[in-house]
Short mmCIF file of C-alpha atoms in Angstrom, two decimals:
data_model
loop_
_atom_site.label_atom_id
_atom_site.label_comp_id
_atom_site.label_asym_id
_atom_site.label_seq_id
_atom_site.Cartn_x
_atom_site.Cartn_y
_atom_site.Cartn_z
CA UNK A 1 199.53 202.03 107.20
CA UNK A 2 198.61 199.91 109.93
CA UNK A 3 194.80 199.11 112.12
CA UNK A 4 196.42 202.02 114.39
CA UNK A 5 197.16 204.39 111.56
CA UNK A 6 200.35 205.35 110.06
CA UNK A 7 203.97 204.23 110.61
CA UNK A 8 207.42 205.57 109.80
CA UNK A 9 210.66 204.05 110.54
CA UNK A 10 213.40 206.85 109.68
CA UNK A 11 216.67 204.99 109.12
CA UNK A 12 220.30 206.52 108.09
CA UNK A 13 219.73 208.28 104.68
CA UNK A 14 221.65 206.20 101.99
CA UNK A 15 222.39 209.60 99.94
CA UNK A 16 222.81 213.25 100.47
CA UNK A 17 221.77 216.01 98.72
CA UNK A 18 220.67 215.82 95.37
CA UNK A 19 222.90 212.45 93.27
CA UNK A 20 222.18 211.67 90.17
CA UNK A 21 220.31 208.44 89.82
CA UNK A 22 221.62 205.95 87.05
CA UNK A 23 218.82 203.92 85.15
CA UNK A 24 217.46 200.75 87.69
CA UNK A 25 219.34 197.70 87.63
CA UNK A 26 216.87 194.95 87.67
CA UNK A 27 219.64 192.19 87.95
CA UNK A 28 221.35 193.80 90.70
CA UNK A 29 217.96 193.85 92.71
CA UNK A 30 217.77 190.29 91.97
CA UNK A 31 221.68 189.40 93.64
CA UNK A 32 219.76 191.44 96.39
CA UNK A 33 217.12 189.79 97.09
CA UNK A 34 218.35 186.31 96.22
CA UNK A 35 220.88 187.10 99.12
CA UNK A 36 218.71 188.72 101.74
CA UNK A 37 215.93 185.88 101.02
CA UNK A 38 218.71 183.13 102.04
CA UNK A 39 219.71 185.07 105.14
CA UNK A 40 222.99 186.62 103.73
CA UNK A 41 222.92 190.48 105.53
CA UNK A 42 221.00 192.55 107.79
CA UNK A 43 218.49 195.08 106.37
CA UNK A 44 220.11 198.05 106.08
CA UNK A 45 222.58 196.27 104.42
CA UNK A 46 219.82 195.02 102.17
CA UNK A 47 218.47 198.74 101.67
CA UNK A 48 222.08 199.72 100.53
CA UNK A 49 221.68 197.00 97.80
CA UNK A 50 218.73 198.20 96.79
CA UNK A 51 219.85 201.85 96.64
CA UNK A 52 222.57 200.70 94.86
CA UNK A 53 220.46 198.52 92.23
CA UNK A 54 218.67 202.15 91.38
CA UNK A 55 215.84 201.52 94.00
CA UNK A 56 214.38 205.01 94.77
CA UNK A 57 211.32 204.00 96.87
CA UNK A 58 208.96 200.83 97.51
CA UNK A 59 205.45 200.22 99.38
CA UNK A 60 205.28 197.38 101.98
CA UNK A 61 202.28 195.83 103.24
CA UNK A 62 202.87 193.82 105.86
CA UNK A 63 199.66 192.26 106.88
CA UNK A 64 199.67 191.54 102.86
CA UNK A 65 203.36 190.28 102.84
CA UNK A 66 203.91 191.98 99.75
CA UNK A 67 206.38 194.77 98.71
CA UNK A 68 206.01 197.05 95.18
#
């Protein structure tokens, strides 16, 4: 949500159809972050980290620089 309402950004889906999601992988998010935080890959490479670290969704408030 933003002061002009809602926003969506559709990027490339990271899965099709219906996988089968292993248990999260809290470490793996970590390496993730850790490496995105220090500069090391785009964002949609980040978001294919994630997705690979189990991430099925997250909130982002920007004006709150926070993500859940």
């Amino acid at each position: 949500m933003t002061a002009e309402g809602a926003e969506v950004f559709q990027g490339t889906s990271l899965a099709t159809g219906m996988p089968d999601v292993p248990p999260f992988d809290r470490e793996a998010l970590i390496r993730a972050l850790r490496i995105d935080q220090a500069g090391g890959r785009a964002f949609p490479e980040f978001l294919a980290s994630a997705w690979r670290a189990r991430v099925v969704g997250y909130d982002v408030d920007l004006a709150g620089r926070t993500v859940t």
